[in-house]
mmCIF file of C-alpha atoms (C1' of nucleotides) in Angstrom:
data_model
loop_
_atom_site.group_PDB
_atom_site.id
_atom_site.type_symbol
_atom_site.label_atom_id
_atom_site.label_comp_id
_atom_site.label_asym_id
_atom_site.label_seq_id
_atom_site.Cartn_x
_atom_site.Cartn_y
_atom_site.Cartn_z
ATOM 1 C CA MET Z 1 1.713 3.724 -0.317
ATOM 2 C CA PRO Z 2 -1.022 3.605 -1.932
ATOM 3 C CA GLU Z 3 -3.884 1.772 -0.341
ATOM 4 C CA LEU Z 4 -7.085 0.954 -2.211
ATOM 5 C CA PRO Z 5 -8.251 4.573 -2.682
ATOM 6 C CA GLU Z 6 -4.906 5.663 -4.116
ATOM 7 C CA VAL Z 7 -4.739 2.648 -6.430
ATOM 8 C CA GLU Z 8 -8.336 3.232 -7.529
ATOM 9 C CA THR Z 9 -7.599 6.927 -8.130
ATOM 10 C CA THR Z 10 -4.561 5.930 -10.175
ATOM 11 C CA ARG Z 11 -6.678 3.422 -12.108
ATOM 12 C CA SER Z 12 -9.372 5.909 -13.016
ATOM 13 C CA GLY Z 13 -6.732 8.470 -13.987
ATOM 14 C CA LEU Z 14 -5.057 5.942 -16.269
ATOM 15 C CA GLU Z 15 -8.419 4.894 -17.659
ATOM 16 C CA SER Z 16 -9.034 8.522 -18.715
ATOM 17 C CA LEU Z 17 -5.552 8.952 -20.139
ATOM 18 C CA LEU Z 18 -5.966 5.719 -22.115
ATOM 19 C CA HIS Z 19 -9.646 6.179 -23.058
ATOM 20 C CA ASP Z 20 -8.828 5.929 -26.780
ATOM 21 C CA HIS Z 21 -7.247 2.474 -26.305
ATOM 22 C CA PRO Z 22 -3.836 3.334 -27.697
ATOM 23 C CA VAL Z 23 -1.468 0.780 -29.183
ATOM 24 C CA ILE Z 24 1.794 0.155 -27.345
ATOM 25 C CA LYS Z 25 4.674 1.055 -29.630
ATOM 26 C CA LYS Z 26 7.597 0.296 -27.328
ATOM 27 C CA VAL Z 27 8.133 -0.828 -23.742
ATOM 28 C CA ARG Z 28 11.443 0.301 -22.283
ATOM 29 C CA LEU Z 29 12.604 -1.352 -19.074
ATOM 30 C CA MET Z 30 15.258 0.768 -17.389
ATOM 31 C CA ARG Z 31 16.292 -2.122 -15.108
ATOM 32 C CA GLY Z 32 15.737 -5.856 -14.949
ATOM 33 C CA ASP Z 33 14.051 -5.854 -11.574
ATOM 34 C CA ILE Z 34 12.078 -3.687 -9.195
ATOM 35 C CA ARG Z 35 11.000 -5.795 -6.262
ATOM 36 C CA PHE Z 36 11.022 -8.937 -8.382
ATOM 37 C CA LYS Z 37 12.505 -9.689 -11.785
ATOM 38 C CA ILE Z 38 10.561 -8.279 -14.721
ATOM 39 C CA PRO Z 39 10.029 -10.926 -17.435
ATOM 40 C CA LYS Z 40 12.427 -10.293 -20.298
ATOM 41 C CA ASN Z 41 9.746 -11.085 -22.879
ATOM 42 C CA LEU Z 42 7.301 -8.509 -21.458
ATOM 43 C CA PRO Z 43 8.156 -5.776 -23.986
ATOM 44 C CA LYS Z 44 8.023 -8.125 -26.986
ATOM 45 C CA GLN Z 45 4.726 -9.575 -25.876
ATOM 46 C CA LEU Z 46 2.960 -6.253 -25.287
ATOM 47 C CA GLU Z 47 4.395 -4.164 -28.128
ATOM 48 C CA GLY Z 48 1.841 -3.773 -30.910
ATOM 49 C CA GLN Z 49 -0.991 -4.520 -28.479
ATOM 50 C CA LYS Z 50 -3.921 -2.220 -27.782
ATOM 51 C CA ILE Z 51 -4.510 -1.259 -24.120
ATOM 52 C CA VAL Z 52 -8.214 -2.025 -23.893
ATOM 53 C CA GLY Z 53 -8.675 -1.098 -20.245
ATOM 54 C CA VAL Z 54 -7.142 -0.734 -16.791
ATOM 55 C CA ARG Z 55 -8.637 -2.715 -13.929
ATOM 56 C CA ARG Z 56 -7.911 -2.934 -10.211
ATOM 57 C CA ARG Z 57 -7.826 -6.064 -8.056
ATOM 58 C CA ALA Z 58 -6.903 -5.399 -4.435
ATOM 59 C CA LYS Z 59 -3.960 -2.965 -4.622
ATOM 60 C CA TYR Z 60 -2.907 -4.256 -8.046
ATOM 61 C CA LEU Z 61 -3.451 -2.568 -11.404
ATOM 62 C CA LEU Z 62 -4.071 -4.705 -14.486
ATOM 63 C CA PHE Z 63 -3.513 -3.262 -17.954
ATOM 64 C CA ASP Z 64 -5.510 -5.424 -20.356
ATOM 65 C CA THR Z 65 -4.375 -6.366 -23.844
ATOM 66 C CA ALA Z 66 -5.359 -9.268 -26.093
ATOM 67 C CA ASN Z 67 -1.906 -10.797 -25.728
ATOM 68 C CA GLY Z 68 -1.564 -10.647 -21.956
ATOM 69 C CA ILE Z 69 -1.980 -8.435 -18.906
ATOM 70 C CA LEU Z 70 0.583 -6.052 -17.482
ATOM 71 C CA LEU Z 71 0.313 -6.508 -13.707
ATOM 72 C CA ASN Z 72 1.496 -3.652 -11.507
ATOM 73 C CA HIS Z 73 1.710 -2.949 -7.791
ATOM 74 C CA LEU Z 74 2.659 0.536 -6.593
ATOM 75 C CA GLY Z 75 4.505 -0.724 -3.514
ATOM 76 C CA MET Z 76 5.082 2.199 -1.139
ATOM 77 C CA THR Z 77 6.155 4.873 -3.609
ATOM 78 C CA GLY Z 78 5.036 3.816 -7.077
ATOM 79 C CA SER Z 79 3.250 6.188 -9.447
ATOM 80 C CA TRP Z 80 2.303 6.499 -13.118
ATOM 81 C CA ARG Z 81 2.398 9.687 -15.159
ATOM 82 C CA MET Z 82 2.520 10.869 -18.724
ATOM 83 C CA VAL Z 83 6.089 12.068 -19.204
ATOM 84 C CA GLU Z 84 7.259 14.760 -21.624
ATOM 85 C CA PRO Z 85 10.778 14.752 -23.070
ATOM 86 C CA GLY Z 86 13.123 16.222 -20.463
ATOM 87 C CA ASP Z 87 10.857 15.184 -17.587
ATOM 88 C CA GLU Z 88 12.484 11.795 -17.090
ATOM 89 C CA ASP Z 89 13.525 10.847 -13.571
ATOM 90 C CA LYS Z 90 16.215 8.529 -12.259
ATOM 91 C CA HIS Z 91 13.523 6.467 -10.554
ATOM 92 C CA ASP Z 92 11.534 5.871 -13.718
ATOM 93 C CA HIS Z 93 11.867 2.103 -14.188
ATOM 94 C CA CYS Z 94 9.543 1.526 -17.115
ATOM 95 C CA TYR Z 95 8.391 3.634 -20.048
ATOM 96 C CA ILE Z 96 5.449 2.664 -22.237
ATOM 97 C CA GLU Z 97 5.585 4.551 -25.519
ATOM 98 C CA LEU Z 98 2.267 4.731 -27.334
ATOM 99 C CA GLU Z 99 1.530 4.967 -31.051
ATOM 100 C CA ASN Z 100 -0.290 8.253 -30.369
ATOM 101 C CA GLY Z 101 2.992 9.871 -29.319
ATOM 102 C CA LYS Z 102 2.325 9.854 -25.583
ATOM 103 C CA ARG Z 103 4.552 8.073 -23.103
ATOM 104 C CA LEU Z 104 3.618 6.556 -19.746
ATOM 105 C CA ALA Z 105 6.245 6.247 -17.025
ATOM 106 C CA PHE Z 106 6.291 4.127 -13.905
ATOM 107 C CA ARG Z 107 8.335 5.792 -11.173
ATOM 108 C CA ASP Z 108 9.117 4.030 -7.895
ATOM 109 C CA PRO Z 109 12.015 5.327 -5.785
ATOM 110 C CA ARG Z 110 11.923 2.589 -3.162
ATOM 111 C CA ARG Z 111 11.335 -0.162 -5.683
ATOM 112 C CA PHE Z 112 8.806 -2.062 -3.554
ATOM 113 C CA GLY Z 113 6.516 -2.110 -6.562
ATOM 114 C CA VAL Z 114 5.900 -4.927 -9.008
ATOM 115 C CA ILE Z 115 5.697 -5.200 -12.765
ATOM 116 C CA ASP Z 116 4.844 -8.599 -14.178
ATOM 117 C CA LEU Z 117 3.246 -10.188 -17.210
ATOM 118 C CA ILE Z 118 0.188 -12.422 -16.990
ATOM 119 C CA GLN Z 119 -0.449 -14.710 -19.936
ATOM 120 C CA PRO Z 120 -3.939 -14.600 -21.436
ATOM 121 C CA GLY Z 121 -6.233 -16.641 -19.191
ATOM 122 C CA GLY Z 122 -3.627 -16.886 -16.434
ATOM 123 C CA GLU Z 123 -5.032 -14.249 -14.110
ATOM 124 C CA ALA Z 124 -6.793 -16.538 -11.629
ATOM 125 C CA LYS Z 125 -3.690 -18.682 -11.161
ATOM 126 C CA HIS Z 126 -1.185 -15.862 -10.767
ATOM 127 C CA LYS Z 127 0.911 -16.249 -7.639
ATOM 128 C CA LEU Z 128 0.279 -12.684 -6.426
ATOM 129 C CA LEU Z 129 -3.471 -12.741 -7.119
ATOM 130 C CA LYS Z 130 -4.663 -16.220 -6.250
ATOM 131 C CA ASN Z 131 -4.698 -15.852 -2.447
ATOM 132 C CA LEU Z 132 -6.313 -12.430 -2.191
ATOM 133 C CA GLY Z 133 -9.326 -11.915 0.069
ATOM 134 C CA VAL Z 134 -12.615 -10.162 -0.643
ATOM 135 C CA GLU Z 135 -12.992 -6.680 -2.126
ATOM 136 C CA PRO Z 136 -14.164 -4.297 0.617
ATOM 137 C CA LEU Z 137 -16.411 -2.342 -1.764
ATOM 138 C CA ASP Z 138 -18.276 -5.534 -2.685
ATOM 139 C CA GLU Z 139 -21.297 -5.504 -0.396
ATOM 140 C CA THR Z 140 -22.077 -9.145 -1.035
ATOM 141 C CA ALA Z 141 -18.569 -10.291 -0.020
ATOM 142 C CA TRP Z 142 -17.321 -7.939 2.715
ATOM 143 C CA THR Z 143 -20.095 -8.565 5.222
ATOM 144 C CA SER Z 144 -20.281 -8.698 9.004
ATOM 145 C CA ASP Z 145 -20.986 -12.444 8.824
ATOM 146 C CA TYR Z 146 -17.821 -12.965 6.784
ATOM 147 C CA LEU Z 147 -15.678 -10.878 9.146
ATOM 148 C CA PHE Z 148 -17.189 -12.477 12.239
ATOM 149 C CA GLN Z 149 -16.687 -16.032 11.020
ATOM 150 C CA ARG Z 150 -13.176 -15.487 9.714
ATOM 151 C CA SER Z 151 -11.991 -13.724 12.850
ATOM 152 C CA ARG Z 152 -13.023 -16.452 15.309
ATOM 153 C CA LYS Z 153 -9.985 -17.972 17.057
ATOM 154 C CA ARG Z 154 -7.649 -15.421 15.501
ATOM 155 C CA LYS Z 155 -5.186 -14.150 18.072
ATOM 156 C CA VAL Z 156 -4.011 -10.991 16.386
ATOM 157 C CA ALA Z 157 -5.174 -7.427 16.912
ATOM 158 C CA ILE Z 158 -8.251 -6.582 14.830
ATOM 159 C CA LYS Z 159 -6.241 -3.864 13.072
ATOM 160 C CA VAL Z 160 -3.605 -6.369 11.994
ATOM 161 C CA PHE Z 161 -6.406 -8.737 10.939
ATOM 162 C CA ILE Z 162 -8.189 -6.290 8.609
ATOM 163 C CA MET Z 163 -4.847 -5.367 7.050
ATOM 164 C CA ASN Z 164 -4.298 -9.020 6.131
ATOM 165 C CA GLN Z 165 -4.836 -9.109 2.361
ATOM 166 C CA VAL Z 166 -5.831 -12.778 2.535
ATOM 167 C CA VAL Z 167 -8.889 -11.718 4.554
ATOM 168 C CA VAL Z 168 -9.910 -8.441 2.913
ATOM 169 C CA VAL Z 169 -7.918 -6.467 0.365
ATOM 170 C CA GLY Z 170 -7.084 -2.823 -0.011
ATOM 171 C CA ILE Z 171 -7.061 -1.711 3.631
ATOM 172 C CA GLY Z 172 -3.579 -0.489 4.521
ATOM 173 C CA ASN Z 173 -2.066 1.287 7.477
ATOM 174 C CA ILE Z 174 -3.827 4.636 7.168
ATOM 175 C CA TYR Z 175 -7.332 3.383 6.467
ATOM 176 C CA ALA Z 176 -7.126 0.600 9.068
ATOM 177 C CA SER Z 177 -6.695 3.194 11.832
ATOM 178 C CA GLU Z 178 -9.310 5.488 10.290
ATOM 179 C CA ALA Z 179 -11.859 2.697 9.816
ATOM 180 C CA LEU Z 180 -11.521 1.436 13.394
ATOM 181 C CA TYR Z 181 -11.842 4.977 14.735
ATOM 182 C CA ARG Z 182 -15.060 5.383 12.747
ATOM 183 C CA ALA Z 183 -16.235 1.971 13.990
ATOM 184 C CA GLN Z 184 -15.333 2.923 17.586
ATOM 185 C CA VAL Z 185 -13.307 -0.270 18.052
ATOM 186 C CA LYS Z 186 -9.845 -0.248 19.684
ATOM 187 C CA PRO Z 187 -7.251 -1.393 17.138
ATOM 188 C CA GLN Z 188 -5.469 -3.628 19.668
ATOM 189 C CA LYS Z 189 -8.602 -5.613 20.548
ATOM 190 C CA LEU Z 190 -8.073 -9.261 19.639
ATOM 191 C CA ALA Z 191 -9.832 -10.280 16.430
ATOM 192 C CA SER Z 192 -11.383 -13.271 18.228
ATOM 193 C CA LYS Z 193 -13.014 -10.960 20.794
ATOM 194 C CA VAL Z 194 -14.678 -8.621 18.339
ATOM 195 C CA THR Z 195 -18.465 -8.969 18.629
ATOM 196 C CA ARG Z 196 -21.014 -9.344 15.843
ATOM 197 C CA GLU Z 197 -22.139 -5.755 16.364
ATOM 198 C CA GLU Z 198 -18.556 -4.542 16.143
ATOM 199 C CA CYS Z 199 -18.035 -6.553 12.963
ATOM 200 C CA GLU Z 200 -21.028 -4.774 11.475
ATOM 201 C CA ARG Z 201 -19.576 -1.380 12.352
ATOM 202 C CA ILE Z 202 -16.097 -2.301 11.070
ATOM 203 C CA VAL Z 203 -17.433 -3.529 7.715
ATOM 204 C CA LYS Z 204 -19.656 -0.483 7.263
ATOM 205 C CA SER Z 205 -17.029 2.025 8.455
ATOM 206 C CA SER Z 206 -14.201 0.594 6.391
ATOM 207 C CA ARG Z 207 -16.313 0.715 3.246
ATOM 208 C CA GLU Z 208 -17.397 4.298 3.945
ATOM 209 C CA ILE Z 209 -13.852 5.443 4.699
ATOM 210 C CA LEU Z 210 -12.566 3.954 1.453
ATOM 211 C CA GLN Z 211 -15.434 5.442 -0.561
ATOM 212 C CA HIS Z 212 -14.881 8.895 0.949
ATOM 213 C CA ALA Z 213 -11.155 8.687 0.263
ATOM 214 C CA ILE Z 214 -11.773 7.712 -3.367
ATOM 215 C CA LYS Z 215 -14.097 10.696 -3.745
ATOM 216 C CA ALA Z 216 -11.384 12.951 -2.310
ATOM 217 C CA GLY Z 217 -8.821 11.539 -4.762
ATOM 218 C CA GLY Z 218 -6.909 9.511 -2.189
ATOM 219 C CA SER Z 219 -4.522 10.593 0.562
ATOM 220 C CA SER Z 220 -1.332 12.226 -0.574
ATOM 221 C CA ILE Z 221 1.138 12.273 2.243
ATOM 222 C CA ARG Z 222 4.698 12.147 0.952
ATOM 223 C CA ASP Z 223 5.111 10.480 -2.449
ATOM 224 C CA TYR Z 224 1.655 9.694 -3.660
ATOM 225 C CA LYS Z 225 0.465 11.424 -6.842
ATOM 226 C CA GLN Z 226 -2.535 10.740 -9.040
ATOM 227 C CA ALA Z 227 -1.905 9.641 -12.620
ATOM 228 C CA SER Z 228 -2.875 13.184 -13.643
ATOM 229 C CA GLY Z 229 -0.114 14.579 -11.401
ATOM 230 C CA GLU Z 230 -2.573 16.007 -8.867
ATOM 231 C CA SER Z 231 -2.167 15.373 -5.165
ATOM 232 C CA GLY Z 232 -4.990 13.725 -3.262
ATOM 233 C CA GLY Z 233 -6.973 15.535 -0.617
ATOM 234 C CA PHE Z 234 -7.993 12.902 1.866
ATOM 235 C CA GLN Z 235 -5.099 13.459 4.290
ATOM 236 C CA LEU Z 236 -6.956 16.607 5.374
ATOM 237 C CA LEU Z 237 -9.737 14.295 6.515
ATOM 238 C CA HIS Z 238 -7.589 11.931 8.593
ATOM 239 C CA LYS Z 239 -9.129 11.912 12.043
ATOM 240 C CA VAL Z 240 -6.479 9.878 13.884
ATOM 241 C CA TYR Z 241 -3.719 8.789 11.492
ATOM 242 C CA ASP Z 242 -0.437 10.621 12.145
ATOM 243 C CA ARG Z 243 -2.187 12.764 14.794
ATOM 244 C CA GLU Z 244 -0.555 11.515 18.003
ATOM 245 C CA ASN Z 245 -1.221 13.896 20.942
ATOM 246 C CA GLN Z 246 -3.630 15.970 18.887
ATOM 247 C CA GLU Z 247 -7.302 16.232 19.825
ATOM 248 C CA CYS Z 248 -9.917 13.661 18.945
ATOM 249 C CA PRO Z 249 -12.387 15.555 16.732
ATOM 250 C CA VAL Z 250 -15.297 14.146 18.791
ATOM 251 C CA CYS Z 251 -14.240 14.097 22.468
ATOM 252 C CA LEU Z 252 -11.072 16.225 22.379
ATOM 253 C CA SER Z 253 -9.002 13.508 24.112
ATOM 254 C CA LYS Z 254 -5.395 13.181 23.039
ATOM 255 C CA ILE Z 255 -4.999 10.719 20.160
ATOM 256 C CA ARG Z 256 -2.719 7.861 21.164
ATOM 257 C CA ALA Z 257 -0.195 5.902 19.087
ATOM 258 C CA LYS Z 258 1.624 2.602 19.383
ATOM 259 C CA VAL Z 259 3.173 0.021 17.105
ATOM 260 C CA LEU Z 260 0.967 -2.981 16.268
ATOM 261 C CA GLY Z 261 2.182 -5.718 13.976
ATOM 262 C CA GLY Z 262 5.165 -3.537 13.172
ATOM 263 C CA ARG Z 263 3.080 -0.580 11.967
ATOM 264 C CA SER Z 264 2.249 2.762 13.593
ATOM 265 C CA THR Z 265 -1.303 2.711 14.881
ATOM 266 C CA TYR Z 266 -3.476 5.592 16.090
ATOM 267 C CA TRP Z 267 -6.674 5.667 18.127
ATOM 268 C CA CYS Z 268 -8.828 7.645 20.523
ATOM 269 C CA PRO Z 269 -8.627 6.135 24.030
ATOM 270 C CA ILE Z 270 -12.170 7.344 24.879
ATOM 271 C CA CYS Z 271 -14.185 6.855 21.691
ATOM 272 C CA GLN Z 272 -12.823 3.390 20.872
ATOM 273 C CA LYS Z 273 -13.680 0.423 23.110
ATOM 274 C "C1'" DA L 1 -1.586 -23.118 10.460
ATOM 275 C "C1'" DA L 2 -0.850 -18.863 12.698
ATOM 276 C "C1'" DC L 3 1.997 -15.426 14.114
ATOM 277 C "C1'" DA L 4 6.249 -12.236 14.785
ATOM 278 C "C1'" DA L 5 10.203 -10.451 12.985
ATOM 279 C "C1'" DG L 6 13.347 -9.587 9.208
ATOM 280 C "C1'" DA L 7 14.134 -8.256 4.676
ATOM 281 C "C1'" DC L 8 13.854 -5.410 0.651
ATOM 282 C "C1'" DC L 9 14.956 0.151 -0.946
ATOM 283 C "C1'" DT L 10 15.414 5.425 -1.140
ATOM 284 C "C1'" DG L 11 14.209 9.920 0.519
ATOM 285 C "C1'" DT L 12 13.196 13.059 4.096
ATOM 286 C "C1'" DA L 13 12.961 15.010 8.561
ATOM 287 C "C1'" DA L 14 14.587 15.292 13.100
ATOM 288 C "C1'" DG L 15 18.263 15.238 16.433
ATOM 289 C "C1'" DC L 16 22.953 16.262 17.755
ATOM 290 C "C1'" DT M 1 26.444 22.889 7.941
ATOM 291 C "C1'" DG M 2 27.168 18.197 8.235
ATOM 292 C "C1'" DC M 3 26.539 13.459 10.068
ATOM 293 C "C1'" DT M 4 23.469 9.888 12.175
ATOM 294 C "C1'" DT M 5 19.136 7.890 13.076
ATOM 295 C "C1'" DA M 6 14.367 6.952 12.601
ATOM 296 C "C1'" DC M 7 10.646 6.416 9.851
ATOM 297 C "C1'" DA M 8 7.506 6.092 5.692
ATOM 298 C "C1'" DG M 9 1.160 4.285 2.312
ATOM 299 C "C1'" DG M 10 3.538 -2.948 1.447
ATOM 300 C "C1'" DT M 11 4.154 -7.662 1.528
ATOM 301 C "C1'" DC M 12 7.081 -11.586 0.741
ATOM 302 C "C1'" DT M 13 10.173 -14.664 3.234
ATOM 303 C "C1'" DT M 14 11.998 -16.789 7.176
ATOM 304 C "C1'" DG M 15 11.845 -18.628 11.692
ATOM 305 C "C1'" DT M 16 9.310 -20.001 15.878
#
DNA sequence: AACAAGACCTGTAAGC
DNA sequence: TGCTTACAGGTCTTGT
């Protein structure tokens, strides 16, 4: 799924599609639940409301209206698109019909995504938002001091640690491997043993990797599509992810892979210490 | 409190 | 051509 760059690419695509702040005519829920139950009053509460903007917090999208926020997570396979008549799909779980005649669809085959309603003013207290860590693109929050202090005494691999959304948000399985490769830190190194200098490199590298991926329109292995329907281009830039036994672009060693914290992890045995 | 493993789903690719 | 198995961008829940 979508990690921060894919969610941000989706957000900016939606922002363009909704630049004229259309009014929601009808919300059609094709099922009562995706990952969690969808509030039954969500359609009634958002119909007639103007979509005044689309924000991102961590890997969540927030559609703003004056009468509440539609909260969405793409899970592993979620995507938004404008859908023409006849283009409906069996995995479309929610349609948002607009007064301007357009129709947004949320498609999510695996149904790991989330759609929820946040009451006006309830954003900070929302269960799924209240425990999130710092935004990695925020240079005043995602700092080497922050990473160093938070990682002391933590007995998990640094890769597992930076994927913990309570610590820092938006870094998922692809960009965790890519960021640590760029930082030249072995993913299995214990978080508590990572030095100040390494923290500096991890913070800088992770931010750069995410920024580059956003510029490229996100990665688009498998299911991911931009809101415009375009595929992303960043997978062409993956240096280690999904490249087991292929050459390290720098030293030509064979990229290695193992499972860490239940997720496939890739690194260069020479470049990363 | 911190950590590991299990659970939730469907689609696709690989192996036999 | 099937059938079976493994695996996939996430994260909440459960158990130690």
